[in-house]
mmCIF file of C-alpha atoms in Angstrom:
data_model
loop_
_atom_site.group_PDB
_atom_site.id
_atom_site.type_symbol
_atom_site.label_atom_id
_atom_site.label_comp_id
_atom_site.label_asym_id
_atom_site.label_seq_id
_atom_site.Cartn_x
_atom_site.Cartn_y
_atom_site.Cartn_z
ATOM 1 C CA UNK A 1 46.028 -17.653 -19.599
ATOM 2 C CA UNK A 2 46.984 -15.520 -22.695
ATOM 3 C CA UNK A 3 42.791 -15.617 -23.529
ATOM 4 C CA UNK A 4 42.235 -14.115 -20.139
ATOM 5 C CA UNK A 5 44.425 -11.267 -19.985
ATOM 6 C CA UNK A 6 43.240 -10.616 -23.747
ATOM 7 C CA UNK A 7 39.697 -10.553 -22.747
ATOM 8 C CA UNK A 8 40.460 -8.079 -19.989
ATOM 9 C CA UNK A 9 42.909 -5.764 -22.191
ATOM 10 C CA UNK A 10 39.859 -6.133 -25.158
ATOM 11 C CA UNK A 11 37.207 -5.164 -22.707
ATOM 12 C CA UNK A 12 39.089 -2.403 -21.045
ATOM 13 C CA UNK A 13 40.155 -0.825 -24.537
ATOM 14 C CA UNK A 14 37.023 -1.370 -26.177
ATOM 15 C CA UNK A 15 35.348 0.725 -22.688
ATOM 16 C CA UNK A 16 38.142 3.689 -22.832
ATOM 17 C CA UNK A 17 37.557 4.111 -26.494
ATOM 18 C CA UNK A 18 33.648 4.307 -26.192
ATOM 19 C CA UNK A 19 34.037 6.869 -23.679
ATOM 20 C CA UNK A 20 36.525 9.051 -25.863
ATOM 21 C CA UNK A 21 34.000 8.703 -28.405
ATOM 22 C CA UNK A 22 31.054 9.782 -26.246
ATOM 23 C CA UNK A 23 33.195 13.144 -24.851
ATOM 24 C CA UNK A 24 34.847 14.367 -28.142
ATOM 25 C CA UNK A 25 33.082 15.346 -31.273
ATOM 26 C CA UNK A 26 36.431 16.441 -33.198
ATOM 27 C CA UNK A 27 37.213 13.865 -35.287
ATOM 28 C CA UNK A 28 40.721 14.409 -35.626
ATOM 29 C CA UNK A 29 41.496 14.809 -31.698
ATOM 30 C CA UNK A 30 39.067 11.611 -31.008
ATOM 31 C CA UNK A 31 40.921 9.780 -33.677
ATOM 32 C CA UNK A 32 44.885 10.686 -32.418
ATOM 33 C CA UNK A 33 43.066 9.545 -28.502
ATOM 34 C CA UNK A 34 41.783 6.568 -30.329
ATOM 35 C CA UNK A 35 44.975 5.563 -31.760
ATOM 36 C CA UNK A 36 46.936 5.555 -28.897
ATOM 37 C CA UNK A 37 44.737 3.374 -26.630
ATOM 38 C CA UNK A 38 44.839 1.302 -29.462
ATOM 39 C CA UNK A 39 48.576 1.419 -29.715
ATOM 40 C CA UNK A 40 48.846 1.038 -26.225
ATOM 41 C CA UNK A 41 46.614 -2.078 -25.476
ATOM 42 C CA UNK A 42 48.488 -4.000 -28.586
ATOM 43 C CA UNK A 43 51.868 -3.200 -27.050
ATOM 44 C CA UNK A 44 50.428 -4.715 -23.687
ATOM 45 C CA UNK A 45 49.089 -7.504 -25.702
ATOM 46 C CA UNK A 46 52.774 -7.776 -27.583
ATOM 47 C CA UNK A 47 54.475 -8.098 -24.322
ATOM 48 C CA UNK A 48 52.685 -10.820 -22.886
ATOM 49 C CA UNK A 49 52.700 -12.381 -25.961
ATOM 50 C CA UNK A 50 56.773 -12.637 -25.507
ATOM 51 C CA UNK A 51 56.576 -13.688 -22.671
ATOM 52 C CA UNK A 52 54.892 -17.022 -23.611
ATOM 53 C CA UNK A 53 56.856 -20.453 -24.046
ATOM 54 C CA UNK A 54 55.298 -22.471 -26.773
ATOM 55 C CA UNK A 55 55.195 -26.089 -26.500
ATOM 56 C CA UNK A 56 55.052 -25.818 -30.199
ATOM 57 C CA UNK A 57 53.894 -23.545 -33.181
ATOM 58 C CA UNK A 58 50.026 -24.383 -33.695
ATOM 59 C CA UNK A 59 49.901 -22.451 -30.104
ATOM 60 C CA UNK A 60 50.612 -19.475 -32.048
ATOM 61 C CA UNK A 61 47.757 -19.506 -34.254
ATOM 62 C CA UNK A 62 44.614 -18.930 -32.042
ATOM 63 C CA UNK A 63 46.983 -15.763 -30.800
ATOM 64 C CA UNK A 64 47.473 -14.739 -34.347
ATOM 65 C CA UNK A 65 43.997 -15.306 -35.919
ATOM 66 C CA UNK A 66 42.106 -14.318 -33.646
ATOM 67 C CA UNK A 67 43.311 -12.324 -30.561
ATOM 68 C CA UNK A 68 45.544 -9.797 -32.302
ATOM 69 C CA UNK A 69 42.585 -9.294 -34.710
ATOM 70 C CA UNK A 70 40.399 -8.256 -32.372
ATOM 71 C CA UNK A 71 42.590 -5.480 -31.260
ATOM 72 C CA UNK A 72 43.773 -4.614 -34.188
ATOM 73 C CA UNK A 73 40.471 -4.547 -36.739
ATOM 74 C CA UNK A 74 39.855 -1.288 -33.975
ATOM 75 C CA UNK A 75 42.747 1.067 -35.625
ATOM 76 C CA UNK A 76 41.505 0.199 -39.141
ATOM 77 C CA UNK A 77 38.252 0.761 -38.759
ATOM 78 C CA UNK A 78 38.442 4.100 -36.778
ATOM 79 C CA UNK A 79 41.314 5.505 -39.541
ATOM 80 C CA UNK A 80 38.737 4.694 -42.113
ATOM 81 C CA UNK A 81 35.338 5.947 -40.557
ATOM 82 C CA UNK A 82 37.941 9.471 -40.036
ATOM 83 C CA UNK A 83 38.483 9.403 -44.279
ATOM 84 C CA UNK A 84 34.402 8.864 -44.305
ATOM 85 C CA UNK A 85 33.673 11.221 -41.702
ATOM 86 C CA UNK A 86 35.796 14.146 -42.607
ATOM 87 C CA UNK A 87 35.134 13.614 -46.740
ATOM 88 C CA UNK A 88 31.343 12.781 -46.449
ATOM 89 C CA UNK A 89 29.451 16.177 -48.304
ATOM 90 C CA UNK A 90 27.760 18.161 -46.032
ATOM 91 C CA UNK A 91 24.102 19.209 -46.008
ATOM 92 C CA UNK A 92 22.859 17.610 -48.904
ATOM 93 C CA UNK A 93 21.423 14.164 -48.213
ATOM 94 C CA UNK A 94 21.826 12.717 -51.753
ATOM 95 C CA UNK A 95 25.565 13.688 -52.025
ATOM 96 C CA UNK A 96 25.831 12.234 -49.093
ATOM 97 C CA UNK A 97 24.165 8.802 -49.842
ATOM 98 C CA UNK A 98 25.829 8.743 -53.456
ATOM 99 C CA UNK A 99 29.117 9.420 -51.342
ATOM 100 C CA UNK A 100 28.439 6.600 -48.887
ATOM 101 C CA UNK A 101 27.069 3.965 -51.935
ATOM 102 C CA UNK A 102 30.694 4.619 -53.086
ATOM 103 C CA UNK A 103 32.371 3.799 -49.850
ATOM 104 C CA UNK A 104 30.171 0.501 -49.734
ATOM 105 C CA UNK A 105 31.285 -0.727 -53.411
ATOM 106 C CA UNK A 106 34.894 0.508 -52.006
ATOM 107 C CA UNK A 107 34.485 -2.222 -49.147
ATOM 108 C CA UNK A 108 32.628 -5.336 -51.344
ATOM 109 C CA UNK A 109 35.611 -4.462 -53.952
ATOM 110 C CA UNK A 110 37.815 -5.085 -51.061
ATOM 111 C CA UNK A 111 35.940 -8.999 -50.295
ATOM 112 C CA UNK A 112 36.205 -9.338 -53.808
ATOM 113 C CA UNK A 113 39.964 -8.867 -53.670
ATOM 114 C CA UNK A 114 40.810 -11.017 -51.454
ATOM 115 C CA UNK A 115 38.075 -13.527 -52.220
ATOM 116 C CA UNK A 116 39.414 -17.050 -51.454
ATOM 117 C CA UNK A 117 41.347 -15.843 -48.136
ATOM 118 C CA UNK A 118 37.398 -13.695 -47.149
ATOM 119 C CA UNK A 119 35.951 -17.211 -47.735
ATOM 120 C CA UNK A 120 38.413 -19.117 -45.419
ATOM 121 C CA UNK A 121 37.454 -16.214 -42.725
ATOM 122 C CA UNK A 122 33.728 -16.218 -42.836
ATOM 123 C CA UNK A 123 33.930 -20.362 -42.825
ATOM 124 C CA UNK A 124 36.365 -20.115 -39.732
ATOM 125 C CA UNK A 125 38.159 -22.896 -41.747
ATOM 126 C CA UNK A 126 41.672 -23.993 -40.477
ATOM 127 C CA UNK A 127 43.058 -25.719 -43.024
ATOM 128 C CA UNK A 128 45.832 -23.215 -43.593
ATOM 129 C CA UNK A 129 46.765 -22.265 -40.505
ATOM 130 C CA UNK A 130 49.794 -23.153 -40.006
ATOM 131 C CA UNK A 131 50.729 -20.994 -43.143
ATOM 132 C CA UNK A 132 48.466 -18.151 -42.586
ATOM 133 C CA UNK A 133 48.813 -17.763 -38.673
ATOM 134 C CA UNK A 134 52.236 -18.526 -37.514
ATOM 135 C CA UNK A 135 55.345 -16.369 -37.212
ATOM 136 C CA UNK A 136 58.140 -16.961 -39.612
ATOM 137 C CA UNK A 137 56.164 -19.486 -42.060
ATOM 138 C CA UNK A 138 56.893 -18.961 -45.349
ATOM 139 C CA UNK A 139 54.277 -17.897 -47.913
ATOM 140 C CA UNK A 140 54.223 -16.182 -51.101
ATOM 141 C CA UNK A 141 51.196 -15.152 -52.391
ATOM 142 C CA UNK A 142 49.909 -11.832 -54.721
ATOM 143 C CA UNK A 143 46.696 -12.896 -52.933
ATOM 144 C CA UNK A 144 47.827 -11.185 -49.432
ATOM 145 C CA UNK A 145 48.269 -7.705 -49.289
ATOM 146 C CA UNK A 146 51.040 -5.166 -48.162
ATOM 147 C CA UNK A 147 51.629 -5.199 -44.544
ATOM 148 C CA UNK A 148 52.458 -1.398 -42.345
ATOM 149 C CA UNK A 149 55.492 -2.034 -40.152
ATOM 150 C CA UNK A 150 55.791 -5.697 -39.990
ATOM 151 C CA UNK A 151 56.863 -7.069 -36.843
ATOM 152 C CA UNK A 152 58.132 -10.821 -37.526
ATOM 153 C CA UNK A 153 57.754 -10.984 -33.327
ATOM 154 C CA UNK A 154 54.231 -10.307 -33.484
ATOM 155 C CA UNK A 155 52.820 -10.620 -36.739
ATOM 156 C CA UNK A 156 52.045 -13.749 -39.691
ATOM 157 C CA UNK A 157 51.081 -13.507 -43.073
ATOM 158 C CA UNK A 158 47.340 -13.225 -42.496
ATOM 159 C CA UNK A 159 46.900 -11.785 -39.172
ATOM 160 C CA UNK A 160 46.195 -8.239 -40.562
ATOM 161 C CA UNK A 161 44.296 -9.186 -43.347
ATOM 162 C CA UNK A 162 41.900 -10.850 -40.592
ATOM 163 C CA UNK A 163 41.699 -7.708 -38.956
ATOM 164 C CA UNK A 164 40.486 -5.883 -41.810
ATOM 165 C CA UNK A 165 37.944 -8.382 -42.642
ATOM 166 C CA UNK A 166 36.750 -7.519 -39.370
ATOM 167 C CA UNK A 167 37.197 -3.974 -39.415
ATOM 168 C CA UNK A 168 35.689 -3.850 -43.102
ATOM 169 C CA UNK A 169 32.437 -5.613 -41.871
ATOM 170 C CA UNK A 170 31.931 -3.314 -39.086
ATOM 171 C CA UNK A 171 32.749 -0.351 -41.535
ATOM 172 C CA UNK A 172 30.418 -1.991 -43.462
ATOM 173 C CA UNK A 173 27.291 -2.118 -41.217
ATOM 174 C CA UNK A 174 27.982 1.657 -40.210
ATOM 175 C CA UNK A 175 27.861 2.517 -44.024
ATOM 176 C CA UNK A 176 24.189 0.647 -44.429
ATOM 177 C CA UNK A 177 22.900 2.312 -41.250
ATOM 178 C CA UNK A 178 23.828 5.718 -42.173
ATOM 179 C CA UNK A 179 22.255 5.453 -45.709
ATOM 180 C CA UNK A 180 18.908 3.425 -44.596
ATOM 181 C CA UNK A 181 18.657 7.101 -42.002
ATOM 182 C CA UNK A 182 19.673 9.218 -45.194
ATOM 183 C CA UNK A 183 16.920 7.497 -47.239
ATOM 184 C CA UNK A 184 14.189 7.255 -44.452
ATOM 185 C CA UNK A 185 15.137 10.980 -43.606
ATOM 186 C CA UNK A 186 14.593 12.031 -47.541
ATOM 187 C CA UNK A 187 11.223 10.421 -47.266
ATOM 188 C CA UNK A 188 10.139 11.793 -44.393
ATOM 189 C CA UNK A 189 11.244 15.477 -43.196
ATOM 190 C CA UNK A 190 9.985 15.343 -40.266
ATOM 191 C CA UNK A 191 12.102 13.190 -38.688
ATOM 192 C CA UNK A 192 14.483 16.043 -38.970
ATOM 193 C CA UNK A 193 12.202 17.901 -36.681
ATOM 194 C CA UNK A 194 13.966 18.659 -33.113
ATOM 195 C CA UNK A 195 10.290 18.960 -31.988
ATOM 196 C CA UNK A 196 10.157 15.436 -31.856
ATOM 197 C CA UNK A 197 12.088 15.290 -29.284
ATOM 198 C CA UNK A 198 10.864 15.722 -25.180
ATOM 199 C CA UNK A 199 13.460 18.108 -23.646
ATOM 200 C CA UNK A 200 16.977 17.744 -22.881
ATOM 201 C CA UNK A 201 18.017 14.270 -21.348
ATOM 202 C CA UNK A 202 21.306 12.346 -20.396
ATOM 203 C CA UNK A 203 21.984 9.154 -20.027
ATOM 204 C CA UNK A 204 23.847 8.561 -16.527
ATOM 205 C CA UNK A 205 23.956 4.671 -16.077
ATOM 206 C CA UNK A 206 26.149 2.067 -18.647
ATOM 207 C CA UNK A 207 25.830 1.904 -22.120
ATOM 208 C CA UNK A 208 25.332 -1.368 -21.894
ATOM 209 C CA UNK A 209 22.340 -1.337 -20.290
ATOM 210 C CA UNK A 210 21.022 1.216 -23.314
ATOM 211 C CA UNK A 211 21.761 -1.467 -25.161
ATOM 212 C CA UNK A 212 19.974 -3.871 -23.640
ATOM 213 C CA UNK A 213 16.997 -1.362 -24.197
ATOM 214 C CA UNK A 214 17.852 -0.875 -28.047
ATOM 215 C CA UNK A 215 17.669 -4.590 -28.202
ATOM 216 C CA UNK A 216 14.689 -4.980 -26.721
ATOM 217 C CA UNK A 217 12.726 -2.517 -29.127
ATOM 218 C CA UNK A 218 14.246 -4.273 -32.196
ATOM 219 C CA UNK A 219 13.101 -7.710 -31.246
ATOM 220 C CA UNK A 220 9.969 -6.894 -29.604
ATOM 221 C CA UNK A 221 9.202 -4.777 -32.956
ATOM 222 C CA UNK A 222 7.641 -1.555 -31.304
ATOM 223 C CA UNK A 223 9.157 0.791 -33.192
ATOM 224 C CA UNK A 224 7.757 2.078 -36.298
ATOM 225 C CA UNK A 225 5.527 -0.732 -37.116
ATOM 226 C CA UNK A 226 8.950 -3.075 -36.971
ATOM 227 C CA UNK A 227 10.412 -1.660 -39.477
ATOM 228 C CA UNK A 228 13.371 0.235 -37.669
ATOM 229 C CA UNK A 229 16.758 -1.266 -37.480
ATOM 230 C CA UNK A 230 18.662 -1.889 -35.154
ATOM 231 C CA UNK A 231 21.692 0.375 -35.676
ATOM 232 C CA UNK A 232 18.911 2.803 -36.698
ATOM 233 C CA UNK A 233 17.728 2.368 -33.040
ATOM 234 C CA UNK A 234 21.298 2.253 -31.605
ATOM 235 C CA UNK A 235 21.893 6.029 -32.939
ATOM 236 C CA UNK A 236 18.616 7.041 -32.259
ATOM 237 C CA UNK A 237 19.124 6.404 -28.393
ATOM 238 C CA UNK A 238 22.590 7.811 -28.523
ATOM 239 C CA UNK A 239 21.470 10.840 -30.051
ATOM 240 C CA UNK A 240 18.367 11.278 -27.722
ATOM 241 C CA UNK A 241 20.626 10.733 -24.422
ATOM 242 C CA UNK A 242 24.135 11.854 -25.740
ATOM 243 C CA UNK A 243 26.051 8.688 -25.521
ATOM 244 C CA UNK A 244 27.639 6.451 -27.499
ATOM 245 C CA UNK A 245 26.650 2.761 -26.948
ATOM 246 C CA UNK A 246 28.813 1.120 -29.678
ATOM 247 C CA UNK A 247 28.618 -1.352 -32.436
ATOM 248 C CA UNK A 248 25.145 -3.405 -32.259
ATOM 249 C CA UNK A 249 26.993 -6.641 -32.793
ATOM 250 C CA UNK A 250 29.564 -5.983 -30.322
ATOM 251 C CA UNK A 251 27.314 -4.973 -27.644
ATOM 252 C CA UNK A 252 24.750 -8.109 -28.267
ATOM 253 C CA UNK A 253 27.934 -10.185 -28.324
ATOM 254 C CA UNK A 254 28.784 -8.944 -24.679
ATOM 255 C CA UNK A 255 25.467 -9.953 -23.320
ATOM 256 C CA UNK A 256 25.776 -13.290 -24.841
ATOM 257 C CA UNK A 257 29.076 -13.884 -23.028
ATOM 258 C CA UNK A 258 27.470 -12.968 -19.500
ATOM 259 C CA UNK A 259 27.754 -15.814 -16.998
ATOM 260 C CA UNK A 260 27.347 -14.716 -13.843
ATOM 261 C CA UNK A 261 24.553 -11.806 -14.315
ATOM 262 C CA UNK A 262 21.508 -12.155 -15.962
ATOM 263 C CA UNK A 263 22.114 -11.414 -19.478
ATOM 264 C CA UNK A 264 19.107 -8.949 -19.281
ATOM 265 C CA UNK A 265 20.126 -7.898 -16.312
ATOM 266 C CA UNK A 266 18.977 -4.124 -16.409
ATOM 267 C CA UNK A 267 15.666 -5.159 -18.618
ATOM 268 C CA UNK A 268 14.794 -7.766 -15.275
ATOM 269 C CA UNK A 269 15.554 -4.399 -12.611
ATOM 270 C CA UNK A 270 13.387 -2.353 -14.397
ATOM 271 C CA UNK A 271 10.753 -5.210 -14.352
ATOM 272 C CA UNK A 272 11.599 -5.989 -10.775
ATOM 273 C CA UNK A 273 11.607 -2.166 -9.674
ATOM 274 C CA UNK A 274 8.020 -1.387 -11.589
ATOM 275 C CA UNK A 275 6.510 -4.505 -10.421
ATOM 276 C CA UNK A 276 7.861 -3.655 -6.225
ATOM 277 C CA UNK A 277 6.080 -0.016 -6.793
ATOM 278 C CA UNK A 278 3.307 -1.656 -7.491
ATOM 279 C CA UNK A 279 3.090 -4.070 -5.110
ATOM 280 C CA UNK A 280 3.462 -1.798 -2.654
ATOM 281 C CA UNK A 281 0.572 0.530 -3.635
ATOM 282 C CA UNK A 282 -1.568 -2.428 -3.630
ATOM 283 C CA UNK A 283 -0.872 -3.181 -0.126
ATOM 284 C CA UNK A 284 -3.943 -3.081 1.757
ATOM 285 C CA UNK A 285 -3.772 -0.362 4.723
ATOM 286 C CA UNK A 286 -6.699 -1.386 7.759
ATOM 287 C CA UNK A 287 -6.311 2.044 9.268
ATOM 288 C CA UNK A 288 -7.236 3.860 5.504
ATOM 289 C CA UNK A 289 -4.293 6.062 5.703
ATOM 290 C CA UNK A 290 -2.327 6.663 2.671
ATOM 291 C CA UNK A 291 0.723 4.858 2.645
ATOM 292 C CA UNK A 292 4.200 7.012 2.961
ATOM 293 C CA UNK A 293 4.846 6.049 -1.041
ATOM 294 C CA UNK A 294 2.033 7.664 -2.687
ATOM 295 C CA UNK A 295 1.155 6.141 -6.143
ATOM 296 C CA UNK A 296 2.731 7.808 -9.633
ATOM 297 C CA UNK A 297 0.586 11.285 -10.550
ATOM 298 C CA UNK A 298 -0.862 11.884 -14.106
ATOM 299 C CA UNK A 299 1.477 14.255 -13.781
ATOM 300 C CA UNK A 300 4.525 12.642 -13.259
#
């Protein structure tokens, strides 16, 4: 029960604070609108957390390691892409990618840290659990690390640290994509060219479905000889339609999880809607009329 109404308080937090990030380009209004869907969709979360009876404690821990984590690794890593954002030099690519090498030894100093407890994370290991993810166990360790505002109703020992493993990894990934475009950009100037670019378009459907189309470039390898990356290709499509379509993992994790659609669903109806035009301008008409659907122009 608890996993459900997670999923559907993840999902819907994870959709309001894409589209805050797609309308507002201040950072510090679209990080205070952030913040408090954030805050919002953990107090939710907190409540029906209360509300459960445990048959025992190891119930807690799935809650604790992973559920609040999710939520939670969201207001870490949007308060520390605002210190990047707002402190990254402007105008000058190498200041920028010596500023951003900085942030990235910043983050492996931070696995390095916390080493033995970063190991247990990325191994999904549950030895510890019942220290690390249960409320009121007792533990005493220089290994953890401060905790803001504990709440000994809704948080353990390690619950925050997991969330900014998580957060740290994401914050991680942006850092690489930005200085792989920095580096590609230095090499070629061109790319800097707005001429590149046909004119103005927006993108009007779901971001998912852009993301669906970013996938399918990576894997299929079109895109500058294969060399592109993916998050490379993620903000190229969000800059060319003016959307933002999220993390790369996150958004191949939510096609993964489909069930009852396709999990290419848009990919198969723009296959399905090419191949019906075409079908139908191959239909054979006796009386040598054109049909009503004329076929696509050179000009189109």
């Amino acid at each position: 029960m608890i996993q459900e109404i997670s999923n559907r308080l993840l999902k819907q937090l994870e959709n309001d604070v894409e589209q805050v990030c797609s309308q507002i380009k201040d950072p510090l209004k679209r990080l205070t609108m952030v913040l408090k869907l954030i805050r919002e969709a953990l107090k939710k979360l907190r409540l029906h957390v209360s509300d459960l009876k445990f048959k025992n404690k190891t119930e807690e821990i799935p809650i604790f390691k992973n559920i609040k984590p999710s939520f939670y690794q969201w207001q870490i890593y949007y308060t520390e892409l605002y210190n990047i954002e707002t402190n990254l030099p402007y105008g000058d690519a190498d200041k920028q990618a010596s500023f951003l090498e900085q942030e990235l030894l910043f983050i492996e100093r931070f696995f390095r840290q916390y080493a033995f407890l970063y190991q247990y994370y990325r191994l999904n290991a549950d030895e510890l659990d019942n220290l690390y993810f249960v409320r009121g166990a007792e533990m005493q360790s220089i290994l953890l690390p401060e905790v803001p505002d504990l709440d000994p109703e809704f948080s353990t020992s390690c619950d925050y640290l997991f969330s900014k493993f998580r957060a740290f990894e994401a914050l991680k990934e942006w850092v690489l994509e930005r200085l792989l475009l920095l580096k590609k950009r230095s090499i070629d100037p061109q790319t800097l060219s707005g001429n590149l670019h046909p004119g103005e378009m927006n993108w009007t459907g779901d971001t998912i479905d852009l993301a669906e189309i970013g996938l399918g470039f990576y894997y299929t390898g079109k895109l500058n000889n294969g060399t592109a990356g993916l998050g490379e290709i993620f903000r190229w499509l969000e800059e060319t339609f003016h959307v933002n379509i999220g993390i790369p993992a996150k958004r191949f994790a939510e096609l993964r999880k489909r069930k009852r659609l396709s999990r290419t669903r848009y990919l198969n109806e723009m296959r399905d809607s090419l191949n019906l035009k075409m079908e139908n301008e191959d239909e054979y008409v006796p009386t040598g009329k054109k049909k009503n659907n004329s076929a696509i122009s050179d000009e189109d």
